[in-house]
PDB file of C-alpha atoms in Angstrom:
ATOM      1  CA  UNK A   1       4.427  22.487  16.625  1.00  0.00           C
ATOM      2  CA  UNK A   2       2.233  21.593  13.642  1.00  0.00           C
ATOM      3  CA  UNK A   3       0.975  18.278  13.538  1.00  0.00           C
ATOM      4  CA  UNK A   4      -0.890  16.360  11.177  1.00  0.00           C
ATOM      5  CA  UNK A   5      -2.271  12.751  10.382  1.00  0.00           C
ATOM      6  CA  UNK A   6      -1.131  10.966   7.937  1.00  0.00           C
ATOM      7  CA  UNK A   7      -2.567   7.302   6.718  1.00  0.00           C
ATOM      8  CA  UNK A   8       0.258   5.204   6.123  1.00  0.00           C
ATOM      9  CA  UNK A   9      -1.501   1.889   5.148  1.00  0.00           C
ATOM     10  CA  UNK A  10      -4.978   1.455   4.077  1.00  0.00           C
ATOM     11  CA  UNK A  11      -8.099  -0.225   4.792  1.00  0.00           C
ATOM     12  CA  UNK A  12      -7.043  -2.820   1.756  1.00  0.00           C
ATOM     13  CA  UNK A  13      -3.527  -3.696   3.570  1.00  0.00           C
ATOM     14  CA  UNK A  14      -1.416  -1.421   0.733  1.00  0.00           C
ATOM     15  CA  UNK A  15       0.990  -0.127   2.028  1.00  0.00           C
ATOM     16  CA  UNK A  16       0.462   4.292   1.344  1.00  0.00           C
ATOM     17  CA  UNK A  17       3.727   5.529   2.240  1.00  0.00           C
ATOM     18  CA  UNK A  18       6.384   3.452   2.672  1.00  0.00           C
ATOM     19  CA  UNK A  19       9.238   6.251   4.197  1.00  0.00           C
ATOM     20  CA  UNK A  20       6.635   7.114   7.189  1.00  0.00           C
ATOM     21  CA  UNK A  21       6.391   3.632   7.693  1.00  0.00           C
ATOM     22  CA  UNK A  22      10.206   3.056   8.339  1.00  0.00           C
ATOM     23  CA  UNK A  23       9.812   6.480   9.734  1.00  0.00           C
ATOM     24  CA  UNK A  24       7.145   4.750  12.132  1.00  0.00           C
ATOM     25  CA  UNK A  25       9.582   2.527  13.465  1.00  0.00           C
ATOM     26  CA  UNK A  26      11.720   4.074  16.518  1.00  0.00           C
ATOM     27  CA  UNK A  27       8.700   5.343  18.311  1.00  0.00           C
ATOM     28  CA  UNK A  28       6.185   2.322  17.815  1.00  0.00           C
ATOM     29  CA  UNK A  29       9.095   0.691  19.709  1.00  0.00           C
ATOM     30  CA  UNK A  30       9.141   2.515  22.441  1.00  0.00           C
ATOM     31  CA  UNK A  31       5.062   0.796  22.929  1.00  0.00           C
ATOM     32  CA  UNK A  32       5.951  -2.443  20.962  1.00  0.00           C
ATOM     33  CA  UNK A  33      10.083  -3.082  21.153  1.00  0.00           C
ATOM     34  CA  UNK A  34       9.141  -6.926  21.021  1.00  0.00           C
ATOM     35  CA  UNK A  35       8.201  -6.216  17.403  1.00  0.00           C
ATOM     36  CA  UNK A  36      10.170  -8.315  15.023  1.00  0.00           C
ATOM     37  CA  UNK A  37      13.247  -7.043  13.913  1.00  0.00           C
ATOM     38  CA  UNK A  38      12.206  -6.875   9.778  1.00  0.00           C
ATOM     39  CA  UNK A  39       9.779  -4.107  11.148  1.00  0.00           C
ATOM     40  CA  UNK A  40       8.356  -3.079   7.708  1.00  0.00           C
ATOM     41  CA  UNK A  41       7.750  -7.059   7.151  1.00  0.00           C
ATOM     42  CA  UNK A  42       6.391  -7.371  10.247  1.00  0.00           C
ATOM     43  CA  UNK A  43       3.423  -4.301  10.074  1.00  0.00           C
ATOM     44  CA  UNK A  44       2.806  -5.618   6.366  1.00  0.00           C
ATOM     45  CA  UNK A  45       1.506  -9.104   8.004  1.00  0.00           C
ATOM     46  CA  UNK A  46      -0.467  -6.601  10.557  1.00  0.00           C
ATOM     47  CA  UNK A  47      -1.645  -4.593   7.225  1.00  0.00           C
ATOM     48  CA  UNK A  48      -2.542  -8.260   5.466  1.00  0.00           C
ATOM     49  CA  UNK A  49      -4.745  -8.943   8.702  1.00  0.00           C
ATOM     50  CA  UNK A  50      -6.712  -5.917   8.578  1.00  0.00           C
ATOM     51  CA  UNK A  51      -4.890  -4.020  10.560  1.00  0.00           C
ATOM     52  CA  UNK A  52      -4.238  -0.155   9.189  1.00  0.00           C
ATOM     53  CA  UNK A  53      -1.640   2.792  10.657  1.00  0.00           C
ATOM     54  CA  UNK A  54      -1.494   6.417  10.698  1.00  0.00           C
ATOM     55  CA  UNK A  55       1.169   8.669  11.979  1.00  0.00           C
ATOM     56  CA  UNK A  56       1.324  11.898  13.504  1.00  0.00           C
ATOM     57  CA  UNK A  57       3.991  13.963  11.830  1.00  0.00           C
ATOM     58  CA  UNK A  58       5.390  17.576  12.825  1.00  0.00           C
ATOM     59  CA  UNK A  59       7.118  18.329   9.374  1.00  0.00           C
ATOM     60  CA  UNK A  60       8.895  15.207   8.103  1.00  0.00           C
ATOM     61  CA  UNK A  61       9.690  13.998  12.277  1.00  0.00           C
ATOM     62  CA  UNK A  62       6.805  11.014  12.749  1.00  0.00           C
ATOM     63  CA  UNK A  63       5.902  12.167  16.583  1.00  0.00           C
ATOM     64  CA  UNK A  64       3.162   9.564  16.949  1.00  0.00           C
ATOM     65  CA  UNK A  65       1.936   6.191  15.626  1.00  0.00           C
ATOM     66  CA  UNK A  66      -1.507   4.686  15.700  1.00  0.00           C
ATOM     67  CA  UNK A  67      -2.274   1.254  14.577  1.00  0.00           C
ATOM     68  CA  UNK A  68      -5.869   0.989  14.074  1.00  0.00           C
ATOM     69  CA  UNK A  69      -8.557  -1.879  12.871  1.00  0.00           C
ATOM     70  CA  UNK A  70     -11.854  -2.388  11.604  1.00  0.00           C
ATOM     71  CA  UNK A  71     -14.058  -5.348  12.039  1.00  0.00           C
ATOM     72  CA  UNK A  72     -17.564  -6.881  12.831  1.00  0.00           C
ATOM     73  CA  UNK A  73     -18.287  -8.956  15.795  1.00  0.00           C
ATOM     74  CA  UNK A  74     -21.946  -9.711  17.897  1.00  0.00           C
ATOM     75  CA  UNK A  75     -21.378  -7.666  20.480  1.00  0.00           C
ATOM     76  CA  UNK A  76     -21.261  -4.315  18.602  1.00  0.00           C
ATOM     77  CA  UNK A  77     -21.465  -4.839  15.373  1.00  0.00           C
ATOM     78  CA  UNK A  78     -18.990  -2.809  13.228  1.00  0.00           C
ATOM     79  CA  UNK A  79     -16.380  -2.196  15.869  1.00  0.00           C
ATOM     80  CA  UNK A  80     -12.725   0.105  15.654  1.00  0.00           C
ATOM     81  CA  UNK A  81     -10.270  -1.419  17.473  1.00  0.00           C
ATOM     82  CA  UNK A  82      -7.195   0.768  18.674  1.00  0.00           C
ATOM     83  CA  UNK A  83      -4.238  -1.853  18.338  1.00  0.00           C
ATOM     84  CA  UNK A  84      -1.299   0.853  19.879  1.00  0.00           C
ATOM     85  CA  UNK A  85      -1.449   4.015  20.382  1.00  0.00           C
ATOM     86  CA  UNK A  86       1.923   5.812  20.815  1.00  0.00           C
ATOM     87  CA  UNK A  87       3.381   9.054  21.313  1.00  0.00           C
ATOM     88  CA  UNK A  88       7.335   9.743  21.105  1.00  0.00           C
ATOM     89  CA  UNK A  89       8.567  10.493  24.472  1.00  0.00           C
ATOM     90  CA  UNK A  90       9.960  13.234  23.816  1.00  0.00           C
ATOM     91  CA  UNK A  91       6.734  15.196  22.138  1.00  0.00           C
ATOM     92  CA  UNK A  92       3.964  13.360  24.649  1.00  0.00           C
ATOM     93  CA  UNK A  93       1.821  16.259  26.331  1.00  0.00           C
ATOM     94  CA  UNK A  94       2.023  18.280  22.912  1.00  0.00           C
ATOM     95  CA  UNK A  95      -1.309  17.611  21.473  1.00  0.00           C
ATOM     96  CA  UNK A  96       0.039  14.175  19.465  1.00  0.00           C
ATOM     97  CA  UNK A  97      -2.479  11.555  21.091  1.00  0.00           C
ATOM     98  CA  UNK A  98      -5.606  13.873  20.947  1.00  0.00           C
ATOM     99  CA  UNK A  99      -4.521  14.282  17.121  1.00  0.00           C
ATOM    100  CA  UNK A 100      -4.129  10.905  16.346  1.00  0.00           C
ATOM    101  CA  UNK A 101      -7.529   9.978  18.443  1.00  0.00           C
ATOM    102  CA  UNK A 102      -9.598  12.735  16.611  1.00  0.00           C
ATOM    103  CA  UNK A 103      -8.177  11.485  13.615  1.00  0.00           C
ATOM    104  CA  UNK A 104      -9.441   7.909  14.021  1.00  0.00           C
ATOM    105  CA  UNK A 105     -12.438   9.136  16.116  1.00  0.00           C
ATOM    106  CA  UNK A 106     -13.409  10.937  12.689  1.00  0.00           C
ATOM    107  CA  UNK A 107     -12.136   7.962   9.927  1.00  0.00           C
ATOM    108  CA  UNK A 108     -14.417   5.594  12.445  1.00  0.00           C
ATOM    109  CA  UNK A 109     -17.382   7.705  12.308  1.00  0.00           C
ATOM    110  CA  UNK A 110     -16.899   7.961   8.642  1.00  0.00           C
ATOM    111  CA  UNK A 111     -16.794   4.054   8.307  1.00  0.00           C
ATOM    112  CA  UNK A 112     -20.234   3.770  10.244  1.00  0.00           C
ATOM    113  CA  UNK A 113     -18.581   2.565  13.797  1.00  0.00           C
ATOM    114  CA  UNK A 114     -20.486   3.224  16.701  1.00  0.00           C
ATOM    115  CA  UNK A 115     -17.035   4.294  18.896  1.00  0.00           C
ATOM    116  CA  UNK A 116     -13.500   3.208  19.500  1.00  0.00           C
ATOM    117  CA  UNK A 117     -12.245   0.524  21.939  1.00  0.00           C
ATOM    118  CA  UNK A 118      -8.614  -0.161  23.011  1.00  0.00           C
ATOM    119  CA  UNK A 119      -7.066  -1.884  25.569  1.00  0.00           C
ATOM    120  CA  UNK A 120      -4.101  -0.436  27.524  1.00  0.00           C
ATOM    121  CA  UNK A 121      -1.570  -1.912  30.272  1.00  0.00           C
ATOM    122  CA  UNK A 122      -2.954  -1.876  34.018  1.00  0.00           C
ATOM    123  CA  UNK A 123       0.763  -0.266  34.694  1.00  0.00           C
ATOM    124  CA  UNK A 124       0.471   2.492  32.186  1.00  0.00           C
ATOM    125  CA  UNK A 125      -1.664   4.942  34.559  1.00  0.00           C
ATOM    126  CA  UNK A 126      -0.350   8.351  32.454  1.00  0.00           C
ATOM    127  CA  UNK A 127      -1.446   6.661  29.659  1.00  0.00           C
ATOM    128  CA  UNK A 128      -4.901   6.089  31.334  1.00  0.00           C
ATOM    129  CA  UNK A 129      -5.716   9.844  32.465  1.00  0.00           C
ATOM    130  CA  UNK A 130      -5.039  10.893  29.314  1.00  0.00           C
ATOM    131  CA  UNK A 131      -7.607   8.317  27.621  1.00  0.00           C
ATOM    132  CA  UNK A 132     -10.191   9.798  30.240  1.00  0.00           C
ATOM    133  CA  UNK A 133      -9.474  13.346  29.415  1.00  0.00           C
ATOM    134  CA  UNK A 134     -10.438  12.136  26.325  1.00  0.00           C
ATOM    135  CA  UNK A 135     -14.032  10.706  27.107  1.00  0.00           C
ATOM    136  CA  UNK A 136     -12.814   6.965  27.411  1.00  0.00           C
ATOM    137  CA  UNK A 137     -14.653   5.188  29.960  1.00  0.00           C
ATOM    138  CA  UNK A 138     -13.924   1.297  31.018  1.00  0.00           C
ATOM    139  CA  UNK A 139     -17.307  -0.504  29.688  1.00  0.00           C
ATOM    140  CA  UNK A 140     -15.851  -4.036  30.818  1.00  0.00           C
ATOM    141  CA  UNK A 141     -12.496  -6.157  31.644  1.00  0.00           C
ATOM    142  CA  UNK A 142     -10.166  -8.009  29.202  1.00  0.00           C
ATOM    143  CA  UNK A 143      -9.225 -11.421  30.151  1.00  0.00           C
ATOM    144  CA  UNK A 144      -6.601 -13.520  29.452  1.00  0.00           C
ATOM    145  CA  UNK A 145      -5.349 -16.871  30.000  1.00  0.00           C
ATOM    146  CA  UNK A 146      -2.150 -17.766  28.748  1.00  0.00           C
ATOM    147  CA  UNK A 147      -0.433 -21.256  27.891  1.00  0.00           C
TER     148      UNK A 147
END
């Protein structure tokens, strides 16, 4: 397996490659399936709000998606959000994730950011020894109150 990163959308909200991001699709469902069914539509509003994507691709097969964002708040300052962060089933435990985190790790870095953050499922414990393997710690809880 060979993979690489790929930017799909950039830090403007254009829209870089518009096959990988219908290629996207089928495995940023399998993190996201209640994503609205005009996907393409859907990630452009995402784009719009700031929000950017990459891909992992093994020749032309997208095997991972990452939907990334860049802002400034009080607490850290410039901060890079991790939005999703999905491998396909089929290729997870291939190398996929730690491409597509070394890839924002370095576009973050690049930007000035001090780290990356995300937020992941209390359920999705594979998911979680894989973001400690690589060097993820849990600074603080998320809360939520929904109405």
């Amino acid at each position: 397996m060979s993979i690489a990163v790929v930017r799909v959308s950039g830090p403007d909200g254009k829209v870089l490659d518009a096959v990988r991001l219908a290629a996207a699709e089928p495995v940023h469902r399998q993190l996201r399936p209640q994503i609205p069914q005009d996907y393409v539509g859907a990630m452009q509003g995402i784009f719009a709000d700031g929000g950017e994507m990459a891909v992992a691709v093994d020749g032309p097969r997208v095997a991972g998606v990452a939907v990334f964002r860049l802002f400034r708040n009080t607490h850290v300052g410039l901060r890079c959000y991790v939005d999703d962060l999905v491998t396909d089933e089929t290729q997870r435990s291939t190398g996929v994730g730690h491409a597509l985190i070394g890839w924002i790790e370095a576009e973050a870095k690049a930007r000035g950011c001090p780290g990356i953050d995300l937020e992941s499922g209390v359920q999705r414990g594979r998911a979680h020894r894989f973001y400690f393997r690589e060097g993820f710690t849990i600074p603080s809880f998320s809360f939520r109150k929904t109405f």
